[in-house]
C-alpha cells in the first residue's frame, strides 16, 4: 500500500489449520447458561483487501473451497451484493436468503436480472422494519419481483443483520458483512464461509422469523 492508502497488491495469509470439529456451544459459563445459539467453526482462513468492486472481483482469482473462510476489508464502491457476485461467478444458486436493513432500487433490478437468467432459482428476503415505509419504491419493486418469480417469501421485522446464505451445485456458503445492499464510500468488512453447517445455522434462524407484514 502506498502513502496515499491505495492498494498496490492483494495479499493473503493461510494460518495453520484449527481443530476440524464443528459443535454447538450451549454450555455453562460460570453459573449462567447461554440464552443465544452460536456455533464454533474450525476451518482455514484467507485474507483479501479491495478498494473497489472491480478490485474485489480481481482478487478473488481462485475457486472457493469447502471449510475455508475468506475475510475482506474494503472501501469505495463495494457493498454486500459485490460479495455475492464473487459466488455467482463460480456457481448458480438453487437457493439464496438475504438479510439487509435497506437496499437500492438498482440492486433490486440486479437480483431480478439474476432470477431471469436462472442464476438464482429460489430466494427469501429478510428486511428491516423501516423498509416498507422508508424505501417505498424499492419495497414495491421487491414485491413485484417475488410475485412474478414466485421464488420465496419477504419477511419484515426488527432487523439490522447483513447476511446471505445459500447453496448451488458446488458448495453451501454464508456471507457476513457490515455492508447493506447499497453502495457507499465507507470501509466495510465481509466474510465468505464455505460451509454447509453455517448455511443451515442461518437458514434455521430466518425460517423462524415471523414477519410484521
Short mmCIF file of C-alpha atoms in Angstrom, two decimals:
data_model
loop_
_atom_site.label_atom_id
_atom_site.label_comp_id
_atom_site.label_asym_id
_atom_site.label_seq_id
_atom_site.Cartn_x
_atom_site.Cartn_y
_atom_site.Cartn_z
CA UNK A 1 0.00 0.00 0.00
CA UNK A 2 1.44 3.40 -0.93
CA UNK A 3 1.49 6.53 1.25
CA UNK A 4 -1.92 7.55 -0.09
CA UNK A 5 -3.53 4.36 1.16
CA UNK A 6 -4.02 2.85 -2.30
CA UNK A 7 -3.78 -0.90 -2.70
CA UNK A 8 -0.78 -1.99 -4.71
CA UNK A 9 -1.07 -5.75 -4.42
CA UNK A 10 -3.60 -8.14 -2.91
CA UNK A 11 -2.11 -10.36 -0.22
CA UNK A 12 -3.34 -13.39 1.65
CA UNK A 13 -2.25 -15.43 4.60
CA UNK A 14 -3.02 -19.04 5.35
CA UNK A 15 -2.62 -19.81 9.07
CA UNK A 16 -2.33 -23.29 10.45
CA UNK A 17 -5.46 -25.40 10.37
CA UNK A 18 -7.53 -25.34 13.53
CA UNK A 19 -9.44 -28.22 15.05
CA UNK A 20 -11.88 -29.64 12.47
CA UNK A 21 -14.75 -30.04 14.88
CA UNK A 22 -17.94 -28.01 14.45
CA UNK A 23 -20.03 -28.10 17.57
CA UNK A 24 -22.82 -26.35 19.41
CA UNK A 25 -21.72 -24.16 22.31
CA UNK A 26 -24.79 -24.39 24.51
CA UNK A 27 -22.75 -24.73 27.68
CA UNK A 28 -22.48 -23.23 31.12
CA UNK A 29 -20.42 -20.08 31.60
CA UNK A 30 -19.80 -19.90 35.31
CA UNK A 31 -23.23 -20.31 36.88
CA UNK A 32 -25.08 -18.98 33.80
CA UNK A 33 -26.32 -20.84 30.74
CA UNK A 34 -26.27 -19.31 27.28
CA UNK A 35 -29.52 -17.75 26.14
CA UNK A 36 -28.41 -17.46 22.49
CA UNK A 37 -27.25 -20.05 19.99
CA UNK A 38 -23.88 -19.93 18.30
CA UNK A 39 -21.64 -22.38 16.51
CA UNK A 40 -17.93 -22.85 16.68
CA UNK A 41 -16.30 -23.15 13.27
CA UNK A 42 -12.84 -24.52 12.75
CA UNK A 43 -11.53 -24.04 9.25
CA UNK A 44 -8.86 -22.39 7.13
CA UNK A 45 -8.62 -18.65 6.60
CA UNK A 46 -7.62 -16.45 3.70
CA UNK A 47 -7.47 -12.66 3.76
CA UNK A 48 -8.08 -10.13 0.98
CA UNK A 49 -8.19 -6.33 0.66
CA UNK A 50 -10.01 -4.41 -2.07
CA UNK A 51 -10.89 -0.76 -2.57
CA UNK A 52 -13.38 -1.08 -5.41
CA UNK A 53 -15.77 -3.72 -6.67
CA UNK A 54 -13.52 -4.27 -9.70
CA UNK A 55 -10.55 -4.92 -7.44
CA UNK A 56 -12.65 -7.25 -5.29
CA UNK A 57 -13.59 -9.34 -8.31
CA UNK A 58 -9.95 -9.31 -9.43
CA UNK A 59 -8.52 -10.53 -6.12
CA UNK A 60 -10.96 -13.45 -5.98
CA UNK A 61 -8.94 -15.21 -8.66
CA UNK A 62 -9.39 -18.67 -7.17
CA UNK A 63 -12.18 -21.18 -6.58
CA UNK A 64 -13.83 -21.12 -3.19
CA UNK A 65 -13.07 -24.28 -1.21
CA UNK A 66 -15.10 -26.11 1.40
CA UNK A 67 -14.09 -25.45 5.01
CA UNK A 68 -12.42 -22.15 4.12
CA UNK A 69 -13.34 -18.66 5.31
CA UNK A 70 -12.42 -15.66 3.16
CA UNK A 71 -12.13 -12.35 5.03
CA UNK A 72 -12.28 -8.99 3.27
CA UNK A 73 -11.74 -5.38 4.25
CA UNK A 74 -12.96 -3.00 1.58
CA UNK A 75 -13.60 0.61 0.66
CA UNK A 76 -15.12 2.53 -2.22
CA UNK A 77 -17.92 1.12 -4.36
CA UNK A 78 -18.18 -2.23 -2.55
CA UNK A 79 -21.43 -3.38 -0.98
CA UNK A 80 -22.65 -6.77 0.17
CA UNK A 81 -24.03 -7.56 -3.29
CA UNK A 82 -20.43 -7.34 -4.51
CA UNK A 83 -19.53 -10.29 -2.29
CA UNK A 84 -22.46 -12.26 -3.71
CA UNK A 85 -21.18 -11.60 -7.24
CA UNK A 86 -17.99 -13.49 -6.40
CA UNK A 87 -20.08 -16.54 -5.50
CA UNK A 88 -22.25 -16.29 -8.63
CA UNK A 89 -19.11 -16.26 -10.75
CA UNK A 90 -18.44 -19.79 -9.51
CA UNK A 91 -21.91 -21.33 -9.40
CA UNK A 92 -25.60 -20.68 -9.96
CA UNK A 93 -27.72 -20.89 -6.82
CA UNK A 94 -30.55 -23.29 -6.13
CA UNK A 95 -31.44 -21.18 -3.08
CA UNK A 96 -30.47 -17.84 -1.54
CA UNK A 97 -31.63 -15.95 1.53
CA UNK A 98 -30.54 -12.40 2.15
CA UNK A 99 -30.96 -10.05 5.08
CA UNK A 100 -30.48 -6.28 4.98
CA UNK A 101 -31.70 -3.10 6.62
CA UNK A 102 -32.01 -1.31 3.28
CA UNK A 103 -31.20 -1.65 -0.39
CA UNK A 104 -31.16 0.43 -3.56
CA UNK A 105 -33.57 0.12 -6.48
CA UNK A 106 -30.66 -0.74 -8.79
CA UNK A 107 -29.82 -3.71 -6.58
CA UNK A 108 -33.40 -5.00 -6.71
CA UNK A 109 -33.10 -4.85 -10.51
CA UNK A 110 -29.83 -6.78 -10.33
CA UNK A 111 -31.42 -9.56 -8.27
CA UNK A 112 -34.35 -9.61 -10.69
CA UNK A 113 -31.96 -9.98 -13.62
CA UNK A 114 -30.17 -12.88 -11.96
CA UNK A 115 -33.52 -14.56 -11.37
CA UNK A 116 -34.46 -14.12 -15.05
CA UNK A 117 -31.10 -15.57 -16.12
CA UNK A 118 -31.55 -18.61 -13.87
CA UNK A 119 -28.57 -17.72 -11.71
CA UNK A 120 -30.84 -17.78 -8.63
CA UNK A 121 -33.78 -20.20 -8.57
CA UNK A 122 -35.34 -19.66 -5.12
CA UNK A 123 -34.89 -16.72 -2.78
CA UNK A 124 -36.14 -15.37 0.56
CA UNK A 125 -35.73 -11.74 1.65
CA UNK A 126 -35.47 -10.50 5.26
CA UNK A 127 -35.82 -6.74 5.61
CA UNK A 128 -35.66 -4.15 8.38
CA UNK A 129 -38.91 -2.88 9.90
CA UNK A 130 -38.50 0.57 8.32
CA UNK A 131 -38.04 -0.78 4.81
CA UNK A 132 -41.71 -0.64 3.65
CA UNK A 133 -42.18 2.97 4.79
CA UNK A 134 -38.72 4.43 4.13
CA UNK A 135 -37.93 2.61 0.89
CA UNK A 136 -41.40 2.53 -0.65
CA UNK A 137 -40.32 2.27 -4.29
CA UNK A 138 -37.76 -0.43 -3.55
CA UNK A 139 -40.28 -2.36 -1.47
CA UNK A 140 -42.86 -2.22 -4.25
CA UNK A 141 -40.22 -3.42 -6.72
CA UNK A 142 -39.30 -6.24 -4.36
CA UNK A 143 -42.91 -7.37 -4.02
CA UNK A 144 -43.37 -7.29 -7.79
CA UNK A 145 -40.22 -9.36 -8.31
CA UNK A 146 -41.31 -12.02 -5.83
CA UNK A 147 -44.82 -12.13 -7.30
CA UNK A 148 -43.52 -12.61 -10.84
CA UNK A 149 -40.95 -15.27 -9.99
CA UNK A 150 -42.89 -16.98 -7.17
CA UNK A 151 -39.47 -17.56 -5.67
CA UNK A 152 -39.98 -17.40 -1.90
CA UNK A 153 -41.09 -15.04 0.86
CA UNK A 154 -40.42 -11.50 2.04
CA UNK A 155 -40.26 -11.03 5.81
CA UNK A 156 -40.14 -7.65 7.59
CA UNK A 157 -39.01 -7.49 11.22
CA UNK A 158 -36.70 -5.65 13.59
CA UNK A 159 -33.63 -6.42 11.60
CA UNK A 160 -30.17 -4.91 11.27
CA UNK A 161 -28.29 -8.03 10.12
CA UNK A 162 -26.48 -8.26 6.78
CA UNK A 163 -26.39 -11.90 5.74
CA UNK A 164 -26.52 -14.06 2.65
CA UNK A 165 -26.77 -17.84 2.88
CA UNK A 166 -27.35 -20.26 0.08
CA UNK A 167 -26.15 -23.16 -1.99
CA UNK A 168 -25.59 -24.35 -5.52
CA UNK A 169 -24.20 -27.45 -7.13
CA UNK A 170 -20.66 -26.91 -5.85
CA UNK A 171 -20.96 -25.64 -2.27
CA UNK A 172 -23.03 -24.13 0.55
CA UNK A 173 -21.97 -20.72 1.81
CA UNK A 174 -22.70 -17.81 4.14
CA UNK A 175 -21.70 -14.18 3.66
CA UNK A 176 -21.46 -11.96 6.73
CA UNK A 177 -20.84 -8.26 6.16
CA UNK A 178 -21.14 -4.85 7.75
CA UNK A 179 -22.46 -3.56 4.42
CA UNK A 180 -26.11 -3.19 3.48
CA UNK A 181 -27.20 -3.82 -0.11
CA UNK A 182 -26.38 -0.28 -1.18
CA UNK A 183 -23.16 1.29 -2.40
CA UNK A 184 -21.36 3.78 -0.19
CA UNK A 185 -17.78 5.07 0.11
CA UNK A 186 -17.22 3.69 3.60
CA UNK A 187 -14.88 0.93 4.65
CA UNK A 188 -16.78 -2.34 5.09
CA UNK A 189 -15.83 -5.80 6.29
CA UNK A 190 -17.04 -9.06 4.83
CA UNK A 191 -16.52 -12.77 5.36
CA UNK A 192 -17.47 -15.59 2.99
CA UNK A 193 -17.50 -19.03 4.62
CA UNK A 194 -17.86 -22.17 2.54
CA UNK A 195 -19.60 -24.46 4.99
CA UNK A 196 -22.94 -26.28 4.98
CA UNK A 197 -23.28 -26.06 8.76
CA UNK A 198 -23.08 -22.27 8.79
CA UNK A 199 -25.58 -22.07 5.92
CA UNK A 200 -28.00 -24.25 7.91
CA UNK A 201 -27.41 -22.18 11.06
CA UNK A 202 -28.71 -19.05 9.32
CA UNK A 203 -31.41 -20.89 7.37
CA UNK A 204 -32.90 -22.34 10.57
CA UNK A 205 -32.89 -18.93 12.26
CA UNK A 206 -34.50 -16.97 9.44
CA UNK A 207 -37.07 -19.71 8.79
CA UNK A 208 -38.35 -18.99 12.30
CA UNK A 209 -38.87 -15.26 11.71
CA UNK A 210 -42.49 -14.04 11.88
CA UNK A 211 -42.98 -11.11 9.52
CA UNK A 212 -44.75 -7.88 10.52
CA UNK A 213 -46.46 -7.91 7.12
#
